[in-house]
Each structure stands twice: as structure tokens, then as C-alpha cells.
Coordinates of C-alpha atoms and ligand atoms in Angstrom, one line a residue:
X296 CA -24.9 1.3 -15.3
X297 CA -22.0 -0.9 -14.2
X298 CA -19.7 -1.9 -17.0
X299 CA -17.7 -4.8 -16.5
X300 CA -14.0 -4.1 -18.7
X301 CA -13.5 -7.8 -19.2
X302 CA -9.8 -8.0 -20.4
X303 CA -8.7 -6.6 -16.6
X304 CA -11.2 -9.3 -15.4
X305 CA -9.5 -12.0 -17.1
X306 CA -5.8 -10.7 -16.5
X307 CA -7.2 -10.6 -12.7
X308 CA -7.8 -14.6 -12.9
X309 CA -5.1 -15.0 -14.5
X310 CA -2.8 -13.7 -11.6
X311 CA -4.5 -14.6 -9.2
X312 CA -4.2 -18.5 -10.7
X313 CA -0.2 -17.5 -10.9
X314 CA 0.1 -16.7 -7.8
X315 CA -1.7 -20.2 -6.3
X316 CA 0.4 -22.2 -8.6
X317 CA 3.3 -20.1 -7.6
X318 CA 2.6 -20.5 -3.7
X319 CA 2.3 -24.4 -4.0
X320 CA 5.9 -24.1 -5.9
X321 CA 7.3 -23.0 -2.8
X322 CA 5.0 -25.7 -0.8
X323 CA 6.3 -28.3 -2.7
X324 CA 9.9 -27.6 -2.5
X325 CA 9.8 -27.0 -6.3
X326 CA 10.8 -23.4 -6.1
X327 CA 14.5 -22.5 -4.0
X328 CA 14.0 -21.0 -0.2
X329 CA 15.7 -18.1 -0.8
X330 CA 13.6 -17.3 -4.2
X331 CA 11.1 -17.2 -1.9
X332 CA 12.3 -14.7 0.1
X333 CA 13.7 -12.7 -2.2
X334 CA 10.5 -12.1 -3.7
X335 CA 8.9 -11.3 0.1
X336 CA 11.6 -8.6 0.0
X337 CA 10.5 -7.4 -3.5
X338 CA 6.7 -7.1 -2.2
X339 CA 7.9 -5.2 1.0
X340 CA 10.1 -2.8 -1.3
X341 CA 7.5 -2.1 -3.9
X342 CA 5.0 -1.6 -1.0
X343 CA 7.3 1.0 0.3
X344 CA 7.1 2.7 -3.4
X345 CA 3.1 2.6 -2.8
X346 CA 2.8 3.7 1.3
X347 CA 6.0 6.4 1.4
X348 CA 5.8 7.0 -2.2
X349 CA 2.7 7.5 -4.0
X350 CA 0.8 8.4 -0.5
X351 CA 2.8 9.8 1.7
X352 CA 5.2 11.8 -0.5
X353 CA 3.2 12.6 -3.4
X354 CA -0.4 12.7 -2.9
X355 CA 0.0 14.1 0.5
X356 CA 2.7 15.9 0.3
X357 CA 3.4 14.9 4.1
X358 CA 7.3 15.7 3.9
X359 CA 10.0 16.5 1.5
X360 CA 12.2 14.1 -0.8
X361 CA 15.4 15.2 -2.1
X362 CA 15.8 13.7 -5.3
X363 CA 17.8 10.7 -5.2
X364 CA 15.1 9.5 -2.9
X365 CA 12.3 10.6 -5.1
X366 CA 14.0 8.3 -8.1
X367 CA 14.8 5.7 -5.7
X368 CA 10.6 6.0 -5.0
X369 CA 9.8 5.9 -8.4
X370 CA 11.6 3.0 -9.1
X371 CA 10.0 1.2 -6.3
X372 CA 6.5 2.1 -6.9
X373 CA 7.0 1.1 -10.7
X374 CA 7.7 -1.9 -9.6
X375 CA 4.5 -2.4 -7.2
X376 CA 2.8 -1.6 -11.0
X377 CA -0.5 0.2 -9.8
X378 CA -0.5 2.8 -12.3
X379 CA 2.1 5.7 -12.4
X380 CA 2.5 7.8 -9.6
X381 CA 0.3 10.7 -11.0
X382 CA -2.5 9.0 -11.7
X383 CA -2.3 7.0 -8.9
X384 CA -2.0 10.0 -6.8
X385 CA -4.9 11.8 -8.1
X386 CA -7.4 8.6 -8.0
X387 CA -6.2 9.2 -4.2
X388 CA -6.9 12.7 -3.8
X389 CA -10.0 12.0 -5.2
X390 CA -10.9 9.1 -2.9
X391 CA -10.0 11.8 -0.1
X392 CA -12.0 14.8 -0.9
X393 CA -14.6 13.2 -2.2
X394 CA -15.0 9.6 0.2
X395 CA -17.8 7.2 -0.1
X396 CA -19.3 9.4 -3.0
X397 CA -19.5 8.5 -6.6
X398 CA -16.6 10.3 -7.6
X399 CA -14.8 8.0 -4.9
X400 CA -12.7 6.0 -7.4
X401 CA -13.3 2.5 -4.4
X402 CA -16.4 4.2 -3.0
X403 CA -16.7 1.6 0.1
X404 CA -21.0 2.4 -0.4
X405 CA -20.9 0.0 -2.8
X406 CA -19.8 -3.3 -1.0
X407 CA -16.4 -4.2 0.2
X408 CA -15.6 -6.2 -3.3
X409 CA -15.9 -2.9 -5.3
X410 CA -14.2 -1.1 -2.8
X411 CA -11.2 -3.6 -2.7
X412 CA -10.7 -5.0 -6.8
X413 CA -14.3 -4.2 -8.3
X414 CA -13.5 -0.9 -8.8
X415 CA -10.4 -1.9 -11.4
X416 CA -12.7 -4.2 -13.0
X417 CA -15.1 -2.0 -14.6
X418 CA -15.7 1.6 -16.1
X419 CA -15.2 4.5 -13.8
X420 CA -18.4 6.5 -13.0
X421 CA -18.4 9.1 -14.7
X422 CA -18.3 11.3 -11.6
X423 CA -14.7 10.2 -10.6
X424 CA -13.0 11.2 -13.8
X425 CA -15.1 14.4 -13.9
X426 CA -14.0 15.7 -10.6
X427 CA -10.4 13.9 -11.0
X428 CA -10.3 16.7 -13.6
X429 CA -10.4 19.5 -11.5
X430 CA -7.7 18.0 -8.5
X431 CA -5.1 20.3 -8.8
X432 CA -2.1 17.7 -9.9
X433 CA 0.4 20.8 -10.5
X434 CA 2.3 19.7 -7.5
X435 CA 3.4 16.3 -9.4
X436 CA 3.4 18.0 -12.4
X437 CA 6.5 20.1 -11.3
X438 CA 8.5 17.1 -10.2
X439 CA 10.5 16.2 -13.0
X440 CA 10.9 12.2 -12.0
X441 CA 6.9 12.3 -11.7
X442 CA 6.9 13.5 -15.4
X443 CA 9.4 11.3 -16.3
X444 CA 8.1 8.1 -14.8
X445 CA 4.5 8.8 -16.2
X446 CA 6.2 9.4 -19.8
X447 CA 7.8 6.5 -19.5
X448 CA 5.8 4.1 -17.7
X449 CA 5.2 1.0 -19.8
X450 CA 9.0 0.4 -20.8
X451 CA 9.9 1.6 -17.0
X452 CA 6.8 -1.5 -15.9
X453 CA 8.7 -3.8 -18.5
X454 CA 12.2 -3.5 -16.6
X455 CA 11.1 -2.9 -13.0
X456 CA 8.2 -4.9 -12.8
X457 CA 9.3 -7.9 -14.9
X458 CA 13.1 -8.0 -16.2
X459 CA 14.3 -6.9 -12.6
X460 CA 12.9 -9.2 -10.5
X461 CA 12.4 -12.5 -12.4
X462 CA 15.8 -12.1 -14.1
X463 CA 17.9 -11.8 -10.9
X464 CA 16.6 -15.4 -8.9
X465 CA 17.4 -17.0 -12.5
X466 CA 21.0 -15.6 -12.4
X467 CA 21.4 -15.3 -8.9
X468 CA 20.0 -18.2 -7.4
X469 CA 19.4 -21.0 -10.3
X470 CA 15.9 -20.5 -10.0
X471 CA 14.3 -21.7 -13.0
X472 CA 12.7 -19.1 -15.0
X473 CA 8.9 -20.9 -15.2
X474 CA 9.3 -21.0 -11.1
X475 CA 10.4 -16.7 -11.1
X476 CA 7.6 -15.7 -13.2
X477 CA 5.1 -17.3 -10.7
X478 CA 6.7 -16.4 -7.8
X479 CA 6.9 -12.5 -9.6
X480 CA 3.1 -13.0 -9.9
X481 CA 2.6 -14.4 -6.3
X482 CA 4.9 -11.0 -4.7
X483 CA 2.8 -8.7 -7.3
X484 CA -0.7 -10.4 -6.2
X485 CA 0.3 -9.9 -2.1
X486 CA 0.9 -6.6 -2.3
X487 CA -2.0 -5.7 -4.7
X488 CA -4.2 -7.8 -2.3
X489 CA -2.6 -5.9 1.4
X490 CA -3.3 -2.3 -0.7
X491 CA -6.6 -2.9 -1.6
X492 CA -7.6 -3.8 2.4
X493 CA -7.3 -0.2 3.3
X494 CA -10.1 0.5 1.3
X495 CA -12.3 -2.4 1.6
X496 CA -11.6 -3.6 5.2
X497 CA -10.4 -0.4 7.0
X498 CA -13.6 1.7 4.9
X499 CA -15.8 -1.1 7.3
X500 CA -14.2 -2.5 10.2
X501 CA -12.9 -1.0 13.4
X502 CA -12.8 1.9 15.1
X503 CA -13.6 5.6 15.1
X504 CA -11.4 7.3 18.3
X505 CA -10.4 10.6 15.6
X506 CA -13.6 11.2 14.3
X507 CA -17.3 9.3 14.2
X508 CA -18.3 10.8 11.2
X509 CA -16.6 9.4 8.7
X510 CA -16.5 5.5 7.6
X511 CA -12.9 5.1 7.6
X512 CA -11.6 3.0 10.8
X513 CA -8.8 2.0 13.1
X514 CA -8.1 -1.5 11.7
X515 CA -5.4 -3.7 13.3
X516 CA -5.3 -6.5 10.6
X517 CA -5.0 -4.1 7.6
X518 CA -2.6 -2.3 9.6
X519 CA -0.1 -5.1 9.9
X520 CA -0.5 -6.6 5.9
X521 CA 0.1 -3.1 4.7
X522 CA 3.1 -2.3 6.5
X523 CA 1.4 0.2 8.7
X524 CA -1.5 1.9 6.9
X525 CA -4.5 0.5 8.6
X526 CA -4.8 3.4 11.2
X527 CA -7.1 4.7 9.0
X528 CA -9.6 6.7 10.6
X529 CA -6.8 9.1 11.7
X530 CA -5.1 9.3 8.2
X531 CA -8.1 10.5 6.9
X532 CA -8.9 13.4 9.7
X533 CA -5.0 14.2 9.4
X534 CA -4.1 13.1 5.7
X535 CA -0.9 15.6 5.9
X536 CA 0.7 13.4 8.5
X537 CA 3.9 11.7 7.2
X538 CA 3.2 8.6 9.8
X539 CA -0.6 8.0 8.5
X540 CA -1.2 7.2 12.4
X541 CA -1.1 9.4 15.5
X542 CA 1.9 6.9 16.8
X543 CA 5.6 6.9 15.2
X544 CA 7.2 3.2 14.3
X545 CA 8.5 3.0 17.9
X546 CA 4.9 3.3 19.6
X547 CA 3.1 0.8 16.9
X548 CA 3.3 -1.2 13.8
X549 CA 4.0 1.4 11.3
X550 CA 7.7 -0.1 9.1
X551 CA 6.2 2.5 6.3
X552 CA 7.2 5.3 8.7
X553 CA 10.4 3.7 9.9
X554 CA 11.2 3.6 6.2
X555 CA 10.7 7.7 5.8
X556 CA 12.5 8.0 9.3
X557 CA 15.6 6.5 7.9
X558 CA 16.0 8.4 5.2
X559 CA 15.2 11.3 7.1
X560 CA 18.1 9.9 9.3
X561 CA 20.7 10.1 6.2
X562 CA 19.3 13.6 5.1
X563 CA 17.3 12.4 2.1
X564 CA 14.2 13.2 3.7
X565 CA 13.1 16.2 6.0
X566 CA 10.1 18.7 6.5
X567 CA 8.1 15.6 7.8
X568 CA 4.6 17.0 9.1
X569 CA 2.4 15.9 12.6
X570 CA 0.6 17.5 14.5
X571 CA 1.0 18.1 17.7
X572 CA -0.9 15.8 20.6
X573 CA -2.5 18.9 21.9
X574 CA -4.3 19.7 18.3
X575 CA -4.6 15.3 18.1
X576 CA -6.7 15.6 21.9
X577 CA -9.2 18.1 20.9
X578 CA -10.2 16.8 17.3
X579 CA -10.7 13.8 19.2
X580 CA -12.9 15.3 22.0
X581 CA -14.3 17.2 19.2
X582 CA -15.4 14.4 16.8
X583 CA -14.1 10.9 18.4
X584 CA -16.4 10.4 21.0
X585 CA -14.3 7.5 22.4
X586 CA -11.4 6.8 24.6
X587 CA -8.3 5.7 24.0
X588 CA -8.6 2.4 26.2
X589 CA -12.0 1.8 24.0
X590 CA -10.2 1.8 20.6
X591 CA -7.5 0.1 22.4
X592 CA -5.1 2.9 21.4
X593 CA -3.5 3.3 25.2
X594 CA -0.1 0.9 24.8
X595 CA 1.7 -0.7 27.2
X596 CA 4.9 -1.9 26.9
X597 CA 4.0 -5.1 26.2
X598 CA 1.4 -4.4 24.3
X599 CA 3.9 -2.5 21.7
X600 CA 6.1 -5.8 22.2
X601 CA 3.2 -8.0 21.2
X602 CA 1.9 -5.4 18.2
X603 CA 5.6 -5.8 16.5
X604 CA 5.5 -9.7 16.9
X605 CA 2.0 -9.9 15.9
X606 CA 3.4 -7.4 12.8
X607 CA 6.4 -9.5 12.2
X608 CA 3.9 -13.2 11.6
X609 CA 1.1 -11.4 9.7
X610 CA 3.5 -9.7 7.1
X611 CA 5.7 -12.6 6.8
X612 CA 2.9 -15.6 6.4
X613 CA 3.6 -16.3 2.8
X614 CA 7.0 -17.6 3.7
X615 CA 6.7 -19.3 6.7
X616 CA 3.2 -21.2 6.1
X617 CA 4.9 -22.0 3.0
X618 CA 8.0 -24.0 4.9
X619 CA 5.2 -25.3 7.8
X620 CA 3.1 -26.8 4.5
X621 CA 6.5 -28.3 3.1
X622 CA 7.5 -29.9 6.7
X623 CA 3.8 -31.5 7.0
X624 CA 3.0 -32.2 3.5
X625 CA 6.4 -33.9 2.0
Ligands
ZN28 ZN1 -9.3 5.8 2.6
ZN29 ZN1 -4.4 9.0 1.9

């Protein structure tokens, strides 16, 4: 039976109300431009904590972090506050081995608003929690930072989350500090909202080139609001892939894989795993069923061109319907 935990229900409105009020600050000229983006870059950064983080690094184990990048991580993805990175990362592994099941923490069976907040909103079934007992989580378990972070994890939300971000605009910029906390609440609310897509959306909508079988799907939208995890039917037939998507940031929007790339670049991350296009081709003759040009997954050049610009408006809305508003409005 479905049981509604109505404290997270009201905290919900309550951000979500925040975040309109803070939006309309920035349409009526009331918050400072650059606040504005300043807290874009804080929802891009703390998204990177989440997709190269949390996903990537730790639940997948898809490369290797040396450690100043696994503290740099954790520091992001404390600040995208979605629970510490171990539990965060075995509610994942769970959604993977056991999808669209009960024990799927945002089992996408039972509507796309379960899938996407419902499932923070009530009482796990009791399914997920039993088999989230036995995922082996001794992986994290060994990482010191992991440890640390989870130990710590309400005075580490207190500093990143809040004191971080709202203090600097104040100091910084002369925001004022009523204007900050909304605009902290708008950043947090965009990137809970982009998150939650891959499993509502891309558990329903697209396509299936990888393999037919299972719900989740190739979704362009999701793709370019979560900074490159939308490709979602191949992230779950090759979860170990440090990309999430058969493509590298060069050959589509992926700016989650352009982050690991870098630090690859600088030595901070290596033993990033893909396999190879011959292994790709026969799990997709195997279990795809489609072509390429179907799932509209053979790029041109101008296609790729029109995929990063495409990218570029859907991730940056907030702050340029925000100045379009202002110009027509006031
Ligand atoms: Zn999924
Ligand atoms: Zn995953």
C-alpha cells in the first residue's frame, strides 16, 4: 500500500514555490544578471557531481579517480544534495539490476510521476530496501572520501549546499540575501528536475537501436537537460561505459563525458572503459532490431553542429528566457 511521507511532500512545494518566485526575481530585474548565472554554473557543476560522480565513477565504476578528483566529486555532488553518494549509488545499482520491478527504487511501471518525484514522496516498497541489502556496496565502502562524505553528510549539505552558494552572490555580487536563497532553490529545483527525466521520460519515450527488450530509450530532450545522460537505452545494455552513450562528446551532446575527458587529460582520471564498435554492432544486431538512420543515430556533420547548438539553448533556458521575459515584460 502506497504511503505518502508527507513532510518530503510539503518541502517539495515548498521548493518548487522558491524556485517560481526565484525565476520571476530574475524576470523582473529584481535579482543581478550575473547572480543569475552564477547559479546556472552552480547547477551545471553539481550536475557534474551527480552524472561523472555518483554514476559514472561510483556506481559504475566506468573509470578510475585519483583522489583529488574523487574529493573534488564529492564536493560537487554534495552540493546537488540527492542523498550521499553511497546511498545514492546503491538506489542506482538497484534501479539497474533490478529495472521496472518493485525493488526498482523509480520503477517507471508505475507512471512517469512515480518514476520521476513520486518515488521520493512516499515509503519505499519493501522490495527495494530488501534487495538494496544485498548490492554489494564494498566498492564505496573502501573509498575513504565515500566514507567520509556519508559520515558527514548533513554538516557537509549545510556548507556546500547552502553556505557556499548563497553566501558568495551576497559577498561577491551585492546580491541580496532573500534574492540568493531563491535563486539557491531555483539552481537546486533544475537540476533535481533534469535528473529525474532519465527515469521518467527516457524509461518511456524514444528509441530502442541497443536493445528492444528493455524500456529504457534513446531520448534527445533528456539528453540535452541532463548534460548528456538521455542515451539511455545504451547506458543500460553497457552500464560500464564511462560515456553512458555509444558516441564521445565530439560525435554528440554528452558535456558529462567532456568533463571526465578533461580530467583524464590532466592525469586525474584514467582506466576509462568502452567497448569496442565491433562488440557495440553485434549487441545491436543481436537485440536492436533497428538501424542507425531509424533511431537517427547516423550524424552528419551538421547534424553534430545542430545537436551542440540545440544542446547549448535547452541547457541554458533558465537564463536566457529569463532576460527575453525582462526585455518584453518591463
Ligand atoms: Zn535507468
Ligand atoms: Zn546507470
Amino acid at each position: 500500500k502506497l504511503q505518502i511521507v508527507w513532510p518530503n511532500v510539503i518541502i517539495m512545494i515548498a521548493l518548487h514555490i522558491a524556485t517560481i518566485v526565484g525565476y520571476w526575481q530574475m524576470v523582473n530585474g529584481s535579482a543581478k544578471r550575473l547572480s543569475g548565472v552564477f547559479f546556472f554554473l552552480v547547477a551545471i557543476m553539481s550536475s557534474f557531481g551527480i552524472l561523472a560522480g555518483a554514476h559514472r565513477l561510483w556506481s559504475h565504476r566506468a573509470y578510475r579517480a585519483k583522489w583529488p578528483l574523487r574529493a573534488l566529486l564529492a564536493a560537487l555532488q554534495t552540493m546537488a544534495l540527492q542523498n550521499s553518494i553511497y546511498e545514492w549509488s546503491r538506489d542506482h545499482r538497484v534501479h539497474h539490476r533490478y529495472s521496472e520491478t518493485d525493488a526498482d527504487p523509480h520503477n517507471a511501471k508505475r507512471g512517469f510521476f512515480f518514476a520521476h518525484m513520486g518515488w521520493l514522496l512516499c515509503r519505499k516498497h519493501p522490495d527495494v530496501q530488501q534487495k538494496g541489502k544485498l548490492v554489494d556496496m564494498s566498492d564505496l565502502w573502501s573509498d575513504p572520501i565515500v566514507r567520509f562524505q556519508k559520515q558527514y553528510y548533513i554538516p557537509l549539505v549545510a556548507i556546500f549546499w547552502f553556505v557556499i552558494p548563497v553566501s558568495l552572490p551576497i559577498y561577491y555580487l551585492g546580491e541580496t540575501w532573500q534574492n540568493s536563497i531563491l535563486l539557491n532553490c531555483f539552481r537546486y529545483v533544475l537540476s533535481l528536475q533534469n535528473t529525474w527525466l532519465v527515469n521518467s521520460l527516457a524509461h518511456m519515450k524514444g528509441y530502442q537501436p541497443y536493445d528492444r527488450h528493455i524500456s529504457p530509450r534513446e531520448n534527445h530532450t533528456v539528453t540535452y537537460l541532463s548534460l548528456g545522460e538521455g542515451y539511455h537505452n545504451y547506458h543500460h545494455t553497457f552500464p560500464w561505459d564511462y560515456s553512458a552513450s555509444e558516441l564521445g562528446w565530439k560525435d554528440n551532446f554528452n558535456p558529462a563525458t567532456a568533463f571526465i575527458d578533461f580530467f583524464a587529460w590532466i592525469g586525474w582520471a584514467y582506466d576509462r572503459k568502452t567497448p569496442s564498435p565491433t562488440v557495440v554492432n553485434m549487441r545491436m544486431a543481436r537485440t536492436g532490431g533497428y538501424s542507425r538512420l531509424q533511431c537517427r543515430l547516423s550524424l552528419s556533420s551538421l547534424s553534430i553542429l545542430l545537436d551542440f547548438i540545440l544542446g547549448l539553448l535547452w541547457i541554458t533556458w533558465p537564463l536566457w528566457t529569463a532576460n527575453l521575459l525582462n526585455y518584453i515584460l518591463y
